[in-house]
Amino acid sequence: KPTARTVFVDMGASLDFHGESSVPAMYVLKLYRKFGFHFDHIYAYEVTPKEPSEVFQKVPPEFFATYHWINVGVESDQQSVLNPLQMLADHYDEDDFIVIKLDIDTSSVEVPLANQLLEDERIGRLVDQFYFEHHVYLKELSPYWGRAVGGSVSDSLNLFKSFRQKGVGAHSWV
């Protein structure tokens, strides 16, 4: 619809995690732009303190006007103002195109947020695409993720299948 908004929510928005290489979230935003999706709002949540001037030096000019830097961590508590899913439910509707990236490297917050998206039909109807780095045990990534992760690749595949069955395009984020 002409009144539909386009929204990208980046939970775990570190812009310098990958050193000097391309920032993955910016790559995805540019890819969507290539196909005609210009985001009206980009909400970037990051718990690691960062000077806004440093952040905005790394934001490409085409996103500057729509980029909202939120330098705090997200919370899974459904009553918290720092729960991005509740913010979406309170301010957006099903006509809007909403894309979420969840990669905060804290399973105790990530998994409840993923479950909230899966279980709360109101929120599930809002989200069109969901990119999630589900931290499960994977031998190749264990040096980086450690042994504190829970679950298996099979659990992850089943989770993504559940999202797709609910109508949410779900993709692994690595």
Coordinates of N, CA and C in Angstrom, one line a residue:
K1 N 0.8 -1.2 0.0 CA 0.0 0.0 0.0 C 0.9 1.2 0.0
P2 N 0.4 2.3 -0.5 CA 1.2 3.6 -0.5 C 1.6 4.1 0.9
T3 N 0.8 3.7 1.9 CA 1.1 4.2 3.2 C 2.0 3.2 4.0
A4 N 2.4 2.1 3.4 CA 3.2 1.1 4.1 C 4.6 1.6 4.3
R5 N 5.1 1.3 5.5 CA 6.5 1.7 5.9 C 7.4 0.5 5.7
T6 N 8.7 0.8 5.6 CA 9.7 -0.2 5.5 C 10.6 -0.1 6.7
V7 N 10.8 -1.1 7.5 CA 11.5 -1.1 8.7 C 12.5 -2.2 8.8
F8 N 13.8 -1.8 9.2 CA 14.8 -2.8 9.5 C 15.2 -2.7 10.9
V9 N 15.2 -3.8 11.7 CA 15.6 -3.7 13.1 C 16.8 -4.6 13.2
D10 N 17.9 -4.0 13.7 CA 19.2 -4.7 13.8 C 19.5 -4.8 15.3
M11 N 19.3 -6.0 15.8 CA 19.6 -6.3 17.2 C 21.0 -6.9 17.2
G12 N 22.0 -6.1 17.6 CA 23.4 -6.5 17.6 C 24.1 -5.8 16.4
A13 N 24.0 -4.5 16.5 CA 24.4 -3.6 15.4 C 25.8 -3.1 15.4
S14 N 26.7 -3.9 15.9 CA 28.1 -3.5 15.9 C 28.6 -3.2 14.5
L15 N 29.2 -2.1 14.2 CA 29.6 -1.7 12.9 C 31.1 -2.0 12.7
D16 N 31.8 -2.4 13.8 CA 33.2 -2.6 13.6 C 33.6 -4.0 14.1
F17 N 32.7 -4.9 14.2 CA 32.9 -6.3 14.6 C 33.8 -7.0 13.6
H18 N 33.6 -6.7 12.4 CA 34.3 -7.4 11.3 C 35.5 -6.7 10.8
G19 N 36.0 -5.8 11.6 CA 37.2 -5.1 11.2 C 37.0 -4.2 10.0
E20 N 37.8 -4.2 9.1 CA 37.7 -3.3 8.0 C 36.9 -3.8 6.8
S21 N 36.4 -5.1 6.9 CA 35.6 -5.6 5.9 C 34.2 -5.0 5.9
S22 N 33.4 -5.3 4.9 CA 32.1 -4.8 4.8 C 31.3 -5.2 6.0
V23 N 30.4 -4.3 6.5 CA 29.6 -4.6 7.6 C 28.4 -5.4 7.1
P24 N 28.2 -6.6 7.6 CA 27.1 -7.5 7.0 C 25.7 -6.9 7.0
A25 N 25.3 -6.2 8.0 CA 24.0 -5.6 8.0 C 23.9 -4.5 6.9
M26 N 24.9 -3.8 6.7 CA 24.9 -2.8 5.6 C 24.8 -3.4 4.3
Y27 N 25.5 -4.6 4.1 CA 25.4 -5.3 2.9 C 24.0 -5.7 2.6
V28 N 23.3 -6.2 3.6 CA 21.9 -6.7 3.5 C 21.0 -5.5 3.1
L29 N 21.2 -4.3 3.8 CA 20.4 -3.1 3.5 C 20.7 -2.7 2.0
K30 N 21.9 -2.7 1.6 CA 22.2 -2.4 0.2 C 21.6 -3.3 -0.8
L31 N 21.5 -4.6 -0.4 CA 20.9 -5.6 -1.3 C 19.4 -5.4 -1.4
Y32 N 18.8 -5.1 -0.3 CA 17.3 -4.8 -0.4 C 17.1 -3.5 -1.2
R33 N 18.0 -2.5 -1.0 CA 17.9 -1.3 -1.8 C 18.0 -1.5 -3.3
K34 N 18.9 -2.5 -3.7 CA 19.1 -2.8 -5.1 C 17.8 -3.3 -5.7
F35 N 16.9 -4.0 -4.9 CA 15.7 -4.5 -5.3 C 14.5 -3.6 -5.1
G36 N 14.8 -2.4 -4.7 CA 13.7 -1.4 -4.6 C 13.2 -1.2 -3.2
F37 N 13.8 -1.8 -2.2 CA 13.3 -1.6 -0.8 C 14.2 -0.5 -0.1
H38 N 13.6 0.7 0.0 CA 14.3 1.8 0.7 C 13.7 1.9 2.1
F39 N 14.5 1.6 3.1 CA 14.0 1.5 4.5 C 13.7 2.9 5.0
D40 N 12.5 3.1 5.5 CA 12.1 4.3 6.2 C 12.7 4.5 7.6
H41 N 12.9 3.3 8.2 CA 13.4 3.3 9.6 C 14.4 2.2 9.7
I42 N 15.6 2.5 10.2 CA 16.5 1.4 10.6 C 16.9 1.6 12.1
Y43 N 16.4 0.7 12.9 CA 16.6 0.7 14.3 C 17.8 -0.2 14.6
A44 N 18.9 0.4 15.1 CA 20.2 -0.3 15.3 C 20.5 -0.3 16.8
Y45 N 20.2 -1.5 17.5 CA 20.5 -1.7 18.9 C 21.9 -2.3 19.1
E46 N 22.7 -1.7 19.9 CA 24.0 -2.3 20.2 C 24.4 -1.9 21.7
V47 N 24.7 -3.0 22.4 CA 25.0 -2.8 23.8 C 26.4 -2.2 24.1
T48 N 27.4 -2.5 23.2 CA 28.7 -2.0 23.4 C 28.7 -0.4 23.2
P49 N 29.2 0.3 24.2 CA 29.2 1.8 24.1 C 30.1 2.2 22.9
K50 N 29.5 3.2 22.2 CA 30.2 3.7 21.0 C 29.8 5.2 20.9
E51 N 30.8 6.0 20.6 CA 30.5 7.4 20.3 C 29.6 7.5 19.0
P52 N 28.5 8.3 19.1 CA 27.7 8.4 17.9 C 28.5 9.0 16.7
S53 N 29.4 9.8 16.9 CA 30.2 10.4 15.8 C 31.0 9.3 15.1
E54 N 31.5 8.3 15.8 CA 32.1 7.1 15.2 C 31.2 6.2 14.4
V55 N 30.0 6.1 15.0 CA 29.0 5.2 14.4 C 28.6 5.9 13.0
F56 N 28.2 7.1 13.0 CA 27.7 7.7 11.8 C 28.8 7.9 10.8
Q57 N 30.1 7.8 11.1 CA 31.1 7.8 10.1 C 31.1 6.5 9.3
K58 N 30.5 5.5 9.9 CA 30.5 4.2 9.2 C 29.1 3.9 8.5
V59 N 28.1 4.7 8.7 CA 26.8 4.6 8.1 C 26.9 5.2 6.7
P60 N 26.6 4.4 5.7 CA 26.6 4.9 4.3 C 25.6 6.1 4.2
P61 N 26.0 7.1 3.4 CA 25.1 8.3 3.2 C 23.7 8.0 2.9
E62 N 23.4 6.9 2.1 CA 22.1 6.6 1.7 C 21.2 6.2 2.9
F63 N 21.8 5.8 4.0 CA 21.0 5.4 5.2 C 21.0 6.4 6.3
F64 N 21.7 7.4 6.2 CA 21.9 8.4 7.3 C 20.6 9.0 7.8
A65 N 19.7 9.4 6.9 CA 18.5 10.0 7.3 C 17.5 9.1 8.1
T66 N 17.7 7.8 7.9 CA 16.7 6.8 8.4 C 17.3 5.9 9.5
Y67 N 18.6 6.2 9.9 CA 19.3 5.3 10.8 C 19.1 5.8 12.2
H68 N 18.5 5.0 13.1 CA 18.3 5.3 14.5 C 19.3 4.5 15.3
W69 N 20.4 5.1 15.9 CA 21.4 4.4 16.7 C 20.8 4.4 18.1
I70 N 20.7 3.2 18.7 CA 20.2 3.0 20.0 C 21.3 2.2 20.8
N71 N 22.1 2.9 21.5 CA 23.3 2.3 22.1 C 23.0 1.7 23.5
V72 N 22.1 0.8 23.5 CA 21.8 -0.1 24.6 C 21.4 -1.5 24.2
G73 N 21.5 -2.4 25.1 CA 21.1 -3.8 24.7 C 19.6 -4.0 24.7
V74 N 19.2 -4.9 23.9 CA 17.8 -5.3 23.9 C 17.4 -6.2 25.1
E75 N 16.2 -6.2 25.4 CA 15.7 -7.1 26.5 C 14.6 -7.9 26.0
S76 N 14.5 -9.1 26.5 CA 13.4 -10.0 26.1 C 12.1 -9.9 26.9
D77 N 12.2 -9.1 28.0 CA 11.0 -8.9 28.9 C 10.0 -8.2 28.0
Q78 N 8.8 -8.8 27.9 CA 7.8 -8.2 27.0 C 7.2 -6.9 27.5
Q79 N 7.5 -6.5 28.7 CA 7.0 -5.2 29.3 C 8.1 -4.1 29.1
S80 N 9.3 -4.5 28.7 CA 10.4 -3.5 28.7 C 10.3 -2.6 27.4
V81 N 10.7 -1.4 27.6 CA 10.7 -0.5 26.5 C 11.9 -0.8 25.6
L82 N 12.8 -1.7 26.0 CA 14.0 -2.1 25.2 C 13.7 -3.4 24.5
N83 N 12.5 -3.8 24.4 CA 12.1 -5.0 23.7 C 11.6 -4.5 22.3
P84 N 12.5 -4.7 21.3 CA 12.1 -4.2 19.9 C 10.9 -4.8 19.4
L85 N 10.6 -6.0 19.7 CA 9.4 -6.7 19.2 C 8.1 -6.0 19.7
Q86 N 8.1 -5.6 21.0 CA 7.0 -4.8 21.5 C 6.9 -3.5 20.9
M87 N 8.0 -2.8 20.6 CA 8.0 -1.5 19.9 C 7.3 -1.7 18.6
L88 N 7.7 -2.7 17.8 CA 7.1 -3.0 16.5 C 5.6 -3.2 16.7
A89 N 5.2 -4.0 17.6 CA 3.7 -4.2 17.9 C 3.0 -3.0 18.2
D90 N 3.6 -2.1 18.9 CA 2.9 -0.8 19.4 C 2.9 0.2 18.3
H91 N 3.7 0.2 17.3 CA 3.8 1.3 16.3 C 3.7 1.0 14.9
Y92 N 3.6 -0.3 14.5 CA 3.6 -0.7 13.1 C 2.4 -1.7 12.9
D93 N 2.1 -1.9 11.6 CA 1.0 -2.8 11.3 C 1.4 -3.8 10.2
E94 N 0.4 -4.6 9.9 CA 0.7 -5.7 8.9 C 1.0 -5.2 7.5
D95 N 0.6 -4.0 7.2 CA 0.9 -3.5 5.9 C 2.3 -3.0 5.7
D96 N 3.0 -2.9 6.8 CA 4.4 -2.4 6.8 C 5.3 -3.6 6.4
F97 N 6.4 -3.4 5.8 CA 7.4 -4.4 5.5 C 8.5 -4.3 6.5
I98 N 8.6 -5.4 7.4 CA 9.5 -5.4 8.5 C 10.5 -6.5 8.4
V99 N 11.8 -6.2 8.5 CA 12.9 -7.1 8.5 C 13.6 -7.0 9.8
I100 N 13.9 -8.1 10.4 CA 14.7 -8.2 11.7 C 15.9 -9.0 11.5
K101 N 17.0 -8.5 12.1 CA 18.3 -9.2 12.3 C 18.5 -9.4 13.8
L102 N 18.7 -10.6 14.2 CA 19.0 -10.8 15.7 C 20.3 -11.6 15.8
D103 N 21.3 -10.9 16.3 CA 22.6 -11.5 16.6 C 23.3 -10.7 17.7
I104 N 22.9 -11.0 18.9 CA 23.5 -10.3 20.1 C 24.4 -11.1 20.9
D105 N 24.7 -12.4 20.4 CA 25.6 -13.3 21.0 C 25.3 -13.6 22.5
T106 N 24.0 -13.5 22.9 CA 23.6 -13.8 24.2 C 22.3 -14.7 24.1
S107 N 22.5 -16.0 24.2 CA 21.4 -16.9 24.0 C 20.2 -16.7 25.0
S108 N 20.6 -16.2 26.2 CA 19.5 -16.1 27.2 C 18.6 -14.9 26.9
V109 N 19.0 -14.1 25.9 CA 18.1 -13.0 25.5 C 17.6 -13.3 24.1
E110 N 18.5 -13.8 23.2 CA 18.1 -14.1 21.8 C 17.0 -15.2 21.7
V111 N 17.1 -16.3 22.4 CA 16.1 -17.3 22.3 C 14.7 -16.9 22.8
P112 N 14.6 -16.2 23.9 CA 13.3 -15.7 24.3 C 12.7 -14.7 23.3
L113 N 13.5 -13.9 22.7 CA 13.0 -13.0 21.6 C 12.5 -13.8 20.4
A114 N 13.3 -14.8 20.0 CA 12.9 -15.6 18.9 C 11.6 -16.3 19.2
N115 N 11.5 -16.9 20.4 CA 10.3 -17.5 20.8 C 9.1 -16.6 20.9
Q116 N 9.3 -15.3 21.3 CA 8.2 -14.3 21.3 C 7.7 -14.1 19.9
L117 N 8.6 -14.0 19.0 CA 8.3 -13.8 17.6 C 7.5 -14.9 17.1
L118 N 7.9 -16.1 17.5 CA 7.2 -17.4 17.0 C 5.8 -17.5 17.7
E119 N 5.7 -17.2 18.9 CA 4.5 -17.5 19.7 C 3.5 -16.4 19.7
D120 N 3.9 -15.2 19.6 CA 2.9 -14.1 19.6 C 2.5 -13.8 18.2
E121 N 1.2 -14.2 17.9 CA 0.7 -14.1 16.6 C 0.7 -12.7 16.1
R122 N 0.4 -11.8 17.0 CA 0.3 -10.3 16.6 C 1.6 -9.9 16.0
I123 N 2.7 -10.2 16.7 CA 4.1 -9.8 16.3 C 4.5 -10.7 15.0
G124 N 4.2 -11.9 15.0 CA 4.5 -12.8 13.9 C 3.9 -12.3 12.6
R125 N 2.7 -11.7 12.7 CA 2.0 -11.2 11.4 C 2.7 -9.9 10.9
L126 N 3.5 -9.3 11.8 CA 4.1 -8.0 11.4 C 5.4 -8.3 10.7
V127 N 6.1 -9.3 11.1 CA 7.5 -9.5 10.6 C 7.5 -10.3 9.3
D128 N 8.2 -9.7 8.3 CA 8.2 -10.4 7.0 C 9.5 -11.3 6.8
Q129 N 10.6 -10.8 7.3 CA 11.9 -11.5 7.1 C 12.6 -11.5 8.5
F130 N 13.2 -12.6 8.8 CA 13.9 -12.7 10.1 C 15.2 -13.4 9.9
Y131 N 16.3 -12.7 10.2 CA 17.7 -13.2 10.1 C 18.1 -13.4 11.5
F132 N 18.6 -14.7 11.8 CA 18.9 -15.0 13.2 C 20.1 -15.9 13.2
E133 N 21.1 -15.4 14.0 CA 22.3 -16.3 14.3 C 21.9 -17.1 15.6
H134 N 21.4 -18.3 15.3 CA 21.0 -19.2 16.4 C 22.2 -19.8 16.9
H135 N 22.6 -19.5 18.1 CA 23.9 -20.0 18.7 C 23.6 -21.4 19.3
V136 N 23.9 -22.4 18.4 CA 23.8 -23.8 18.9 C 25.2 -24.5 18.7
Y137 N 25.4 -25.7 19.2 CA 26.7 -26.3 19.1 C 26.9 -26.7 17.7
L138 N 28.0 -26.2 17.1 CA 28.5 -26.5 15.8 C 30.0 -26.5 15.9
K139 N 30.6 -27.7 15.6 CA 32.0 -27.9 15.8 C 32.9 -26.8 15.1
E140 N 32.5 -26.4 13.9 CA 33.3 -25.4 13.2 C 33.2 -24.0 13.9
L141 N 32.2 -23.7 14.6 CA 32.0 -22.4 15.2 C 32.3 -22.4 16.7
S142 N 32.6 -23.6 17.3 CA 32.8 -23.7 18.7 C 34.0 -22.9 19.2
P143 N 35.1 -22.7 18.4 CA 36.2 -21.8 18.9 C 35.7 -20.4 19.1
Y144 N 34.7 -20.0 18.4 CA 34.2 -18.6 18.5 C 33.0 -18.4 19.4
W145 N 32.2 -19.4 19.5 CA 31.0 -19.4 20.3 C 31.2 -20.0 21.7
G146 N 32.2 -20.8 21.8 CA 32.4 -21.5 23.1 C 31.4 -22.7 23.3
R147 N 31.5 -23.2 24.5 CA 30.6 -24.4 24.8 C 29.4 -24.0 25.6
A148 N 29.2 -22.7 25.8 CA 28.0 -22.3 26.6 C 26.8 -22.3 25.8
V149 N 26.9 -22.6 24.5 CA 25.7 -22.6 23.6 C 24.9 -23.9 23.9
G150 N 23.6 -23.8 23.6 CA 22.7 -24.9 23.8 C 22.0 -25.3 22.5
G151 N 21.7 -26.6 22.4 CA 21.0 -27.1 21.2 C 21.9 -27.5 20.1
S152 N 21.3 -28.0 19.1 CA 22.0 -28.6 18.0 C 21.6 -27.9 16.6
V153 N 22.2 -28.3 15.6 CA 21.9 -27.8 14.3 C 20.5 -28.2 13.9
S154 N 20.1 -29.5 14.3 CA 18.8 -30.0 14.1 C 17.7 -29.1 14.8
D155 N 18.0 -28.7 16.0 CA 17.1 -27.8 16.7 C 16.9 -26.5 15.9
S156 N 18.0 -26.0 15.4 CA 18.0 -24.7 14.7 C 17.1 -24.9 13.4
L157 N 17.4 -26.0 12.7 CA 16.6 -26.2 11.4 C 15.1 -26.3 11.8
N158 N 14.8 -27.0 12.9 CA 13.3 -27.1 13.2 C 12.8 -25.7 13.6
L159 N 13.6 -24.9 14.3 CA 13.1 -23.6 14.6 C 12.8 -22.7 13.4
F160 N 13.7 -22.8 12.4 CA 13.5 -22.0 11.2 C 12.3 -22.5 10.4
K161 N 12.1 -23.8 10.4 CA 11.0 -24.4 9.8 C 9.7 -23.9 10.4
S162 N 9.7 -23.8 11.8 CA 8.5 -23.3 12.5 C 8.2 -21.9 12.1
F163 N 9.2 -21.1 12.0 CA 9.0 -19.7 11.5 C 8.3 -19.7 10.1
R164 N 8.9 -20.4 9.2 CA 8.3 -20.4 7.9 C 6.9 -21.0 7.8
Q165 N 6.6 -21.9 8.7 CA 5.2 -22.4 8.7 C 4.3 -21.4 9.2
K166 N 4.7 -20.4 10.0 CA 3.9 -19.3 10.5 C 3.9 -18.2 9.5
G167 N 4.6 -18.3 8.4 CA 4.6 -17.2 7.4 C 5.7 -16.2 7.5
V168 N 6.7 -16.4 8.4 CA 7.8 -15.5 8.6 C 9.0 -16.1 7.8
G169 N 9.5 -15.4 6.8 CA 10.7 -15.8 6.1 C 11.9 -15.8 7.1
A170 N 12.4 -17.0 7.4 CA 13.5 -17.1 8.4 C 14.8 -17.5 7.7
H171 N 15.9 -16.9 8.1 CA 17.2 -17.2 7.5 C 18.3 -17.2 8.5
S172 N 19.2 -18.1 8.3 CA 20.3 -18.2 9.3 C 21.3 -17.0 9.0
W173 N 21.7 -16.4 10.1 CA 22.6 -15.3 10.0 C 24.0 -15.7 10.6
V174 N 25.0 -15.7 9.8 CA 26.3 -16.1 10.4 C 27.3 -15.1 10.0

